[in-house]
PDB file of C-alpha atoms in Angstrom:
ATOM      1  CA  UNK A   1       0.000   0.000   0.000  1.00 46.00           C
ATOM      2  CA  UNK A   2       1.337   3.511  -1.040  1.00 54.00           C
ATOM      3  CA  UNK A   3       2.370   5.535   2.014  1.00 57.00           C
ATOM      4  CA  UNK A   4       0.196   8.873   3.157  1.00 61.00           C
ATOM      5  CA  UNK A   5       2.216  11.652   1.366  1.00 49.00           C
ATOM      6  CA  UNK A   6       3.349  14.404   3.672  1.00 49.00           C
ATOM      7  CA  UNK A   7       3.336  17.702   2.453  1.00 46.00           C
ATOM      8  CA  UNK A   8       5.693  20.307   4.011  1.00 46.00           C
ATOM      9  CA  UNK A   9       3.953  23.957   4.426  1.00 46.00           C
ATOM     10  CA  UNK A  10       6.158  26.073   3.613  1.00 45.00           C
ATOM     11  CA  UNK A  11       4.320  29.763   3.617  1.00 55.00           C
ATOM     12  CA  UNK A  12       0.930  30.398   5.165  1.00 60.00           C
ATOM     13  CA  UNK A  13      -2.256  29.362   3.407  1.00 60.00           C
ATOM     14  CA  UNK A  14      -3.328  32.530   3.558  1.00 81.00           C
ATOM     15  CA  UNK A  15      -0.003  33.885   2.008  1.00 89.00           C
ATOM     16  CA  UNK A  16      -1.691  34.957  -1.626  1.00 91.00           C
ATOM     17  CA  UNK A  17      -4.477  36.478  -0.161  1.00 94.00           C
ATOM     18  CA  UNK A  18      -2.103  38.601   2.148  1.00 95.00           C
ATOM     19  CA  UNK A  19       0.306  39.703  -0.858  1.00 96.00           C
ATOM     20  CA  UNK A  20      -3.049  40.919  -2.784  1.00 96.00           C
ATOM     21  CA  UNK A  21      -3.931  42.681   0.208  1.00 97.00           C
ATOM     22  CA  UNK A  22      -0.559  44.560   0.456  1.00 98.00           C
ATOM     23  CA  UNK A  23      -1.027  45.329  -3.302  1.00 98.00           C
ATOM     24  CA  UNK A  24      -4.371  46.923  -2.649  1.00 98.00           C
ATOM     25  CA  UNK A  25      -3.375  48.720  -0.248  1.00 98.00           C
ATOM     26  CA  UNK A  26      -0.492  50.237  -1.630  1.00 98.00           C
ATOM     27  CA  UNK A  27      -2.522  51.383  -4.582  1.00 98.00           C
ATOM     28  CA  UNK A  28      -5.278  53.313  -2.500  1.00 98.00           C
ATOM     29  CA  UNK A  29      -3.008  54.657  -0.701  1.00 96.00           C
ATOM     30  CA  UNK A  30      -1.441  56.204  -4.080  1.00 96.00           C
ATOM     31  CA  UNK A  31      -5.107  56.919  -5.196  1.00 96.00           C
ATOM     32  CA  UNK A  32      -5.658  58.869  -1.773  1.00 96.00           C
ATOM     33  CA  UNK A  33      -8.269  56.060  -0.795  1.00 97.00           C
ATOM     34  CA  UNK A  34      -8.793  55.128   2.914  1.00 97.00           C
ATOM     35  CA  UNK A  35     -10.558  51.954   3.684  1.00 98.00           C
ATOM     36  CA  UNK A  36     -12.094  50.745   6.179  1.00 98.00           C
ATOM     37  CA  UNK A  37     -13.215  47.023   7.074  1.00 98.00           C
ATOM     38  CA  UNK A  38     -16.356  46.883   8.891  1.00 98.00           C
ATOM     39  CA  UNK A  39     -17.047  44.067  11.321  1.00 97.00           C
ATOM     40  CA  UNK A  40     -20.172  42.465  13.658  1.00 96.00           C
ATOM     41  CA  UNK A  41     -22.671  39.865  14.303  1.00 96.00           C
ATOM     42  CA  UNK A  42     -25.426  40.223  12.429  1.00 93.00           C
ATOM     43  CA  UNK A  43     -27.730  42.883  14.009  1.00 93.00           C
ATOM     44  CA  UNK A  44     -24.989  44.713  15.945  1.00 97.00           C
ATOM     45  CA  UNK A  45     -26.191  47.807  14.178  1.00 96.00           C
ATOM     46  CA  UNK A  46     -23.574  48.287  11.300  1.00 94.00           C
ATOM     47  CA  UNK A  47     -25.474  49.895   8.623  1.00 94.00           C
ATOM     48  CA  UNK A  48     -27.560  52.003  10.943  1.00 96.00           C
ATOM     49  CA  UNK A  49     -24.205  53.079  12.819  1.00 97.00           C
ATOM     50  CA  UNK A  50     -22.782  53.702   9.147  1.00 97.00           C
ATOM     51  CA  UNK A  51     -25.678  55.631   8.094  1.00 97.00           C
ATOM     52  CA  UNK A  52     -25.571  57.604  10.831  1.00 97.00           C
ATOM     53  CA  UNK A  53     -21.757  58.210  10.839  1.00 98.00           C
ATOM     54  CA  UNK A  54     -21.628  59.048   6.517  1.00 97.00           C
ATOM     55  CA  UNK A  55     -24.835  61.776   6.730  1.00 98.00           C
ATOM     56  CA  UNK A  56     -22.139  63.542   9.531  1.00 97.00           C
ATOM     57  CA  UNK A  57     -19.217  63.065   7.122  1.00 97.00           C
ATOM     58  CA  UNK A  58     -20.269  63.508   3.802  1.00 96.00           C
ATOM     59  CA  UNK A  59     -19.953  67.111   4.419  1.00 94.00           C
ATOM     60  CA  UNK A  60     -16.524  67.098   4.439  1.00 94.00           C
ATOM     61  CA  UNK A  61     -15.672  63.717   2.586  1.00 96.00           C
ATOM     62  CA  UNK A  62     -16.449  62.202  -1.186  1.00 96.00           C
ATOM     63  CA  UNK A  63     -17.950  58.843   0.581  1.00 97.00           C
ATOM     64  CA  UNK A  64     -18.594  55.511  -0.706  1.00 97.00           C
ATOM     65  CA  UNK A  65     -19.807  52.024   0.667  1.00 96.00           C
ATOM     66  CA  UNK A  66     -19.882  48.606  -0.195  1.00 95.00           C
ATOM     67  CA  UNK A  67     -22.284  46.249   1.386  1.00 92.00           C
ATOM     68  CA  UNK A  68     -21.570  42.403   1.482  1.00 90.00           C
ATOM     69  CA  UNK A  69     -23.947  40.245   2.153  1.00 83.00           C
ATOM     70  CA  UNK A  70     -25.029  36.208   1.459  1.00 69.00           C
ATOM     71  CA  UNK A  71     -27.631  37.663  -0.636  1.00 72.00           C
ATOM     72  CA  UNK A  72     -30.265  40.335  -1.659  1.00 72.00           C
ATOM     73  CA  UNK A  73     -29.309  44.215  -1.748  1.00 81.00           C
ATOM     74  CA  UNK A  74     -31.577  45.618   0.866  1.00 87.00           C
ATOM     75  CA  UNK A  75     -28.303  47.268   2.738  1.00 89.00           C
ATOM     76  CA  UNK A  76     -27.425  48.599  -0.300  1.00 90.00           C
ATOM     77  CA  UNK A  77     -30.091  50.533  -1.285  1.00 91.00           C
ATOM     78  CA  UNK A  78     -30.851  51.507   2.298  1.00 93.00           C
ATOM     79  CA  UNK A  79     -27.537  53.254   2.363  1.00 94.00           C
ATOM     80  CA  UNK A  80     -27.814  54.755  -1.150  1.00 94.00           C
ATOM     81  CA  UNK A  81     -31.494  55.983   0.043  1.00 95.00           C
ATOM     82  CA  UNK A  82     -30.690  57.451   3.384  1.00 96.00           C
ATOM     83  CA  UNK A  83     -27.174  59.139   2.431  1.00 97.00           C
ATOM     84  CA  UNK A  84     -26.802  59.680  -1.045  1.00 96.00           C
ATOM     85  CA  UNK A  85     -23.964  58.227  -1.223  1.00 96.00           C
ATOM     86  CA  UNK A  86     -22.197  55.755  -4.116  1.00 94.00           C
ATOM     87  CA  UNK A  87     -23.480  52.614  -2.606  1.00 93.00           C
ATOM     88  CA  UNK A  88     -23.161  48.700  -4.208  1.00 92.00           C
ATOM     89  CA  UNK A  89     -24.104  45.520  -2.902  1.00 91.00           C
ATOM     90  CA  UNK A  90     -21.545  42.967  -2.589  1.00 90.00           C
ATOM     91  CA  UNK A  91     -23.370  39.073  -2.823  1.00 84.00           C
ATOM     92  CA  UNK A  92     -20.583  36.487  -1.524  1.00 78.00           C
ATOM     93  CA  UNK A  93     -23.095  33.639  -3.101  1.00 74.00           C
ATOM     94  CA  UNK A  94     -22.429  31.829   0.411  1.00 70.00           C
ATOM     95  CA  UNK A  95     -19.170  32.866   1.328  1.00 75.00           C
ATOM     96  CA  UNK A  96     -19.139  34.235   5.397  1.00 81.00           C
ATOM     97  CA  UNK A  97     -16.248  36.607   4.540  1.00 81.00           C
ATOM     98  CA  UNK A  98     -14.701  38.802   1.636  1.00 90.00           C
ATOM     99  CA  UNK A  99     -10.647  38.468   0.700  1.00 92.00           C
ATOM    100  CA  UNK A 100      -9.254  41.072  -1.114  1.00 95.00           C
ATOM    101  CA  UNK A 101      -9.517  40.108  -4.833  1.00 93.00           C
ATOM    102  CA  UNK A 102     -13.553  40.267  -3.876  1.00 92.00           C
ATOM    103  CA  UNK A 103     -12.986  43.833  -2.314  1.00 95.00           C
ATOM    104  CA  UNK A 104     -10.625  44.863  -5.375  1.00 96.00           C
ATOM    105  CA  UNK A 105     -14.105  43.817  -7.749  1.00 94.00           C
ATOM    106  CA  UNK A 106     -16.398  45.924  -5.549  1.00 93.00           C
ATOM    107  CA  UNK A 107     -13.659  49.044  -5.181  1.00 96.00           C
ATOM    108  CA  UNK A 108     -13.927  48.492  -9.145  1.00 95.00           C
ATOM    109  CA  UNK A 109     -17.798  48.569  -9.471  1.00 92.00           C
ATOM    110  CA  UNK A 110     -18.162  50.922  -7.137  1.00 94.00           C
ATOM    111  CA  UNK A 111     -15.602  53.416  -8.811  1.00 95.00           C
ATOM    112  CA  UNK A 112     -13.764  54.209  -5.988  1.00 96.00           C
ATOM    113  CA  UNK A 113     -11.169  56.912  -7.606  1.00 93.00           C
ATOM    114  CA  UNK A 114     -12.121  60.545  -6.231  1.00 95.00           C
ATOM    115  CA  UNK A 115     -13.435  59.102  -3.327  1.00 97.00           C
ATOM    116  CA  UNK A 116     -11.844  60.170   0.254  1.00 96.00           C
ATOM    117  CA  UNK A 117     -12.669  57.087   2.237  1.00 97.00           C
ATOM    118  CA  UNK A 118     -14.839  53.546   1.452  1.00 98.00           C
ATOM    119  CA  UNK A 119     -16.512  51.699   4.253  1.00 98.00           C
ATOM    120  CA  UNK A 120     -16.698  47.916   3.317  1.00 97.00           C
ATOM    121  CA  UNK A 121     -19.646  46.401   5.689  1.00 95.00           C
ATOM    122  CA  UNK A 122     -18.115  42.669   5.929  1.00 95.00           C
ATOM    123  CA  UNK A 123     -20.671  40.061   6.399  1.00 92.00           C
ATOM    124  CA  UNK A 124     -22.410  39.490   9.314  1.00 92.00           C
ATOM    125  CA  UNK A 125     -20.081  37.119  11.338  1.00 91.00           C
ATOM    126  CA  UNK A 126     -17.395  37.104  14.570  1.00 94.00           C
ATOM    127  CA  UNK A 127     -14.912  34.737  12.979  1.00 94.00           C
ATOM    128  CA  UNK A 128     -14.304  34.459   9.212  1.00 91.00           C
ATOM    129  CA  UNK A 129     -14.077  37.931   7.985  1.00 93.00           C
ATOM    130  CA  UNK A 130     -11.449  38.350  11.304  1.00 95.00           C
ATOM    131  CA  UNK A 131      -9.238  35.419   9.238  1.00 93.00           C
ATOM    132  CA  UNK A 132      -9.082  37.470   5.729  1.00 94.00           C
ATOM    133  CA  UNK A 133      -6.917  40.455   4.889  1.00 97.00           C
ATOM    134  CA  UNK A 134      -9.387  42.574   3.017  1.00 97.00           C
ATOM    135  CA  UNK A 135      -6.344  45.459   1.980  1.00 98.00           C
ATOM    136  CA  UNK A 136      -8.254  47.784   4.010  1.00 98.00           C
ATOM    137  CA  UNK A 137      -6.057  50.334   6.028  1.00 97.00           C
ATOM    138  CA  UNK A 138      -8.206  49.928   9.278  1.00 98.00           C
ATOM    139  CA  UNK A 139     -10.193  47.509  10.487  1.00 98.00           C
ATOM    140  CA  UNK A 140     -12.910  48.338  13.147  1.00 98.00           C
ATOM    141  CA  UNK A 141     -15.469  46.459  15.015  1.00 97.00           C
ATOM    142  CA  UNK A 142     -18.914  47.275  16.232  1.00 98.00           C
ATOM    143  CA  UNK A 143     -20.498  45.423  19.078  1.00 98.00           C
ATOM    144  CA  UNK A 144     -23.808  45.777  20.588  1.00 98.00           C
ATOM    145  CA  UNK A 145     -24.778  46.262  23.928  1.00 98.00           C
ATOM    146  CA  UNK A 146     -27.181  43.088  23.688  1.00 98.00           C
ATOM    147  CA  UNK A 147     -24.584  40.527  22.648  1.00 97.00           C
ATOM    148  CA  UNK A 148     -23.026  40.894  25.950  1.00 97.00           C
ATOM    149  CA  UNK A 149     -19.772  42.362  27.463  1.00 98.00           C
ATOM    150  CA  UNK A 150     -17.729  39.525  27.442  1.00 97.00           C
ATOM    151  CA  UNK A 151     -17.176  38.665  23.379  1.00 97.00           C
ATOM    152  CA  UNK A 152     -13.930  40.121  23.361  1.00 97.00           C
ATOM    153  CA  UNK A 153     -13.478  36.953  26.016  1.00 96.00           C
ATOM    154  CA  UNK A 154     -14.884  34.659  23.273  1.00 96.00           C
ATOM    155  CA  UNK A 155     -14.140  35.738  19.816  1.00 96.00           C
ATOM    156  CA  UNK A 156     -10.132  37.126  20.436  1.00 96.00           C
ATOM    157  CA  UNK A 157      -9.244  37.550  17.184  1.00 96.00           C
ATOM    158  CA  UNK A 158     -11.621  40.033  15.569  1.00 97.00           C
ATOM    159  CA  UNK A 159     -11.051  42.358  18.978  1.00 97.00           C
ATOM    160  CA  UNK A 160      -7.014  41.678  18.384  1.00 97.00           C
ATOM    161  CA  UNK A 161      -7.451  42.743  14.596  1.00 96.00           C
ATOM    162  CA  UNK A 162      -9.340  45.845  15.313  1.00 98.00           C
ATOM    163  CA  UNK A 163      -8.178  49.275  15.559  1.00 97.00           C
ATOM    164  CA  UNK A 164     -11.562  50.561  16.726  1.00 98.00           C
ATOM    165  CA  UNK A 165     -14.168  48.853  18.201  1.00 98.00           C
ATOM    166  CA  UNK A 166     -17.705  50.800  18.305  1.00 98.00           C
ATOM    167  CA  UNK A 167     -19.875  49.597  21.335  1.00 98.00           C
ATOM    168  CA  UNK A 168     -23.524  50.735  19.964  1.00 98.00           C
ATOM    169  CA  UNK A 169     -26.731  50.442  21.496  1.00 98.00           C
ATOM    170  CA  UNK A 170     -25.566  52.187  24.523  1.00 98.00           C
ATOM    171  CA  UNK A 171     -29.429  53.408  24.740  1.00 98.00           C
ATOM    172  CA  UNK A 172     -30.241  49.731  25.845  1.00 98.00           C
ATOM    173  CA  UNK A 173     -28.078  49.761  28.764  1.00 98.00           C
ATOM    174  CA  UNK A 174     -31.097  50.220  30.949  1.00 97.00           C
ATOM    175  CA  UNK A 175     -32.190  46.825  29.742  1.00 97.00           C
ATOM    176  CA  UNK A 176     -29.097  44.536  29.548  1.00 97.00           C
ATOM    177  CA  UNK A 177     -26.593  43.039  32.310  1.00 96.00           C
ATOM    178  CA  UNK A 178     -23.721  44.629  29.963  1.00 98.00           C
ATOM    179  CA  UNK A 179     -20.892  46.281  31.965  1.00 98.00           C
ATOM    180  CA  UNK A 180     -19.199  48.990  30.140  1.00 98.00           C
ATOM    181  CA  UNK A 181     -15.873  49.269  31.886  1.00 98.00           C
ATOM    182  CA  UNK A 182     -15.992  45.413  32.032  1.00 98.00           C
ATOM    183  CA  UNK A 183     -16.402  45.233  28.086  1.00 98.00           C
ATOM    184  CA  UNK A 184     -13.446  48.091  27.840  1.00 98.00           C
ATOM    185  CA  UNK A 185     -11.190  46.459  29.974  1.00 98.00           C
ATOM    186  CA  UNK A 186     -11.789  42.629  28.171  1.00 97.00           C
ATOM    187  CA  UNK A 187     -11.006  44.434  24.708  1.00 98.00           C
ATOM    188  CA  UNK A 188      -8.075  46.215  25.695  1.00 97.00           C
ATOM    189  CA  UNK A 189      -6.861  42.978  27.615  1.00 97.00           C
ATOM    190  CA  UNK A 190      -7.353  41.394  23.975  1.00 96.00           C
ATOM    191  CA  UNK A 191      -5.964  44.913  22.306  1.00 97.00           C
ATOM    192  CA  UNK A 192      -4.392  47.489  24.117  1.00 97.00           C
ATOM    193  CA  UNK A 193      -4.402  49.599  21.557  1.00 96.00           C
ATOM    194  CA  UNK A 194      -7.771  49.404  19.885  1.00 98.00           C
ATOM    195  CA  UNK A 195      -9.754  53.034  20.362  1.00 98.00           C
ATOM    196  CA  UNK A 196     -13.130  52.405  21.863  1.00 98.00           C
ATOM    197  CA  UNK A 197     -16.041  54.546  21.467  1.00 98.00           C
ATOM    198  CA  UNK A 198     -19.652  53.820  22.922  1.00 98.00           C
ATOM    199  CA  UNK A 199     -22.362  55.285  20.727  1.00 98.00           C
ATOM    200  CA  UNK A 200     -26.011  55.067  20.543  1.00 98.00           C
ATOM    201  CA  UNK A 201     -26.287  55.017  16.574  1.00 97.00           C
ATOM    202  CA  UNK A 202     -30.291  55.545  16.877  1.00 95.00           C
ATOM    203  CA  UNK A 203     -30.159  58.201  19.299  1.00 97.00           C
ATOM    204  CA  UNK A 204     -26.716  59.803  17.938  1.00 97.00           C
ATOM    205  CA  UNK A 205     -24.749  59.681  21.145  1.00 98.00           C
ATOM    206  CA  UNK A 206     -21.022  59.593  20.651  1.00 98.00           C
ATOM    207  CA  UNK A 207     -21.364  60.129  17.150  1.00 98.00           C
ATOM    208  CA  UNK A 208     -20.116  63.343  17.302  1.00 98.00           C
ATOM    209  CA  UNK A 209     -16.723  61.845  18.656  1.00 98.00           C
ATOM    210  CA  UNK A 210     -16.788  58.727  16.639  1.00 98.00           C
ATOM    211  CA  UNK A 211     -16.797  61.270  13.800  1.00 97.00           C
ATOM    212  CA  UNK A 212     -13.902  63.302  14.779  1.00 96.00           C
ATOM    213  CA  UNK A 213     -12.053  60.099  15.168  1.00 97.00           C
ATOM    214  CA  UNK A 214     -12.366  59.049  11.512  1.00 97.00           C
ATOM    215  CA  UNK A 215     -11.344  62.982  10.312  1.00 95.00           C
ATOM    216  CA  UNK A 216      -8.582  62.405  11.916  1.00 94.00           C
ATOM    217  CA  UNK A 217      -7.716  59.037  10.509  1.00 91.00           C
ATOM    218  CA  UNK A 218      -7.993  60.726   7.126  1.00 90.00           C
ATOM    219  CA  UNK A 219      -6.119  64.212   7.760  1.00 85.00           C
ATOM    220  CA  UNK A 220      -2.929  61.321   8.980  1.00 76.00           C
ATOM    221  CA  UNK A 221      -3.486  59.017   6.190  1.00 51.00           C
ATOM    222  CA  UNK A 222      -0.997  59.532   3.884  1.00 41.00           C
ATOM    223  CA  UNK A 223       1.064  58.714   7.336  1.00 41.00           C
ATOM    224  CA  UNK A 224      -0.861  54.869   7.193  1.00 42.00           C
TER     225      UNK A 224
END
């Protein structure tokens, strides 16, 4: 009987997907691009908390998104709709995560020259889209209030990976066992140096400082 062949890893499996990533990148950056990766469970709040965050910025900023999702395009349209913004829907046709030759196809459809920044909402999901290098200069989080303070504990590598991390639904405090200083010390203990700002995207507290926080990200980025 022929003998199990052994086969001697020699770069990371993840190696190509990294070196596209790079690539991307590096060409934004020339293009004067800034993009950012945007990550949650499903229902955490992202495109209401994006919504929110690009009618505040779009005063100052040529904006566009990119939605991914399984399927359909309500995101999408909701963003288009509610911002006016360039807006397309990203379907993943099963996929729970986006690489970066799928976010170089959307920068393309989306025309993404003369744009100052591109939020890509990553599907809904604590783990895969954490494992994939999308090329974007920052990656960010958002976690709701109802999912519990203690995810950081449970899902360490999206929390490690993030240079933000938005808690949202800070209105429903009144209504959940979630300890905020808890939930700040777990991510830091994760990241200790991930920014964390609590917001309520429905009632707009700390968007005001969430804002400032990305005008500043894009006054420094030719510094990224």
């Amino acid at each position: 009987m022929e003998k199990v062949k052994t086969i001697l890893l020699n770069k990371g499996v993840y190696s190509d997907n990294d070196a596209e990533a790079e690539k991307l990148r590096r060409e934004l950056k020339k293009d004067g691009v800034f993009l950012i990766n945007v990550m949650s469970s499903p229902g955490a709040g992202k495109t209401t908390t994006l919504i929110s965050l690009i009618n505040r910025l779009k005063t100052r900023l040529n904006v566009g998104v990119m939605e991914a999702d399984i399927d359909y395009d309500i995101d999408a349209v909701r963003v288009a709709e509610k911002t006016g913004c360039k807006s397309v829907q990203l379907h993943t046709g099963g996929m729970c995560h986006l690489d970066a030759s799928m976010t170089r196809q959307g920068l393309e459809e989306l025309g993404y020259k003369g744009l100052d920044i591109v939020f890509l909402e990553n599907v809904g999901n604590l783990v895969c889209p954490a494992e994939f290098d999308t090329g974007a200069h920052l990656d960010i989080m958002i976690l709701s209030v109802p999912e519990g303070d203690d995810k950081p504990l449970k899902y360490p590598l999206v929390f490690r990976k993030c240079g933000l991390v938005i808690i949202n639904k800070t209105d429903a405090l009144p209504y959940f066992d979630f300890d905020m200083e808890k939930c700040r010390r777990n991510i830091l203990d994760r990241n200790p140096q991930a920014e964390v700002i609590p917001v309520s995207a429905k009632r707009g507290d700390g968007m005001a400082e969430l804002e400032q926080f990305f005008i500043n990200k894009i006054n420094g980025k030719e510094k990224t």
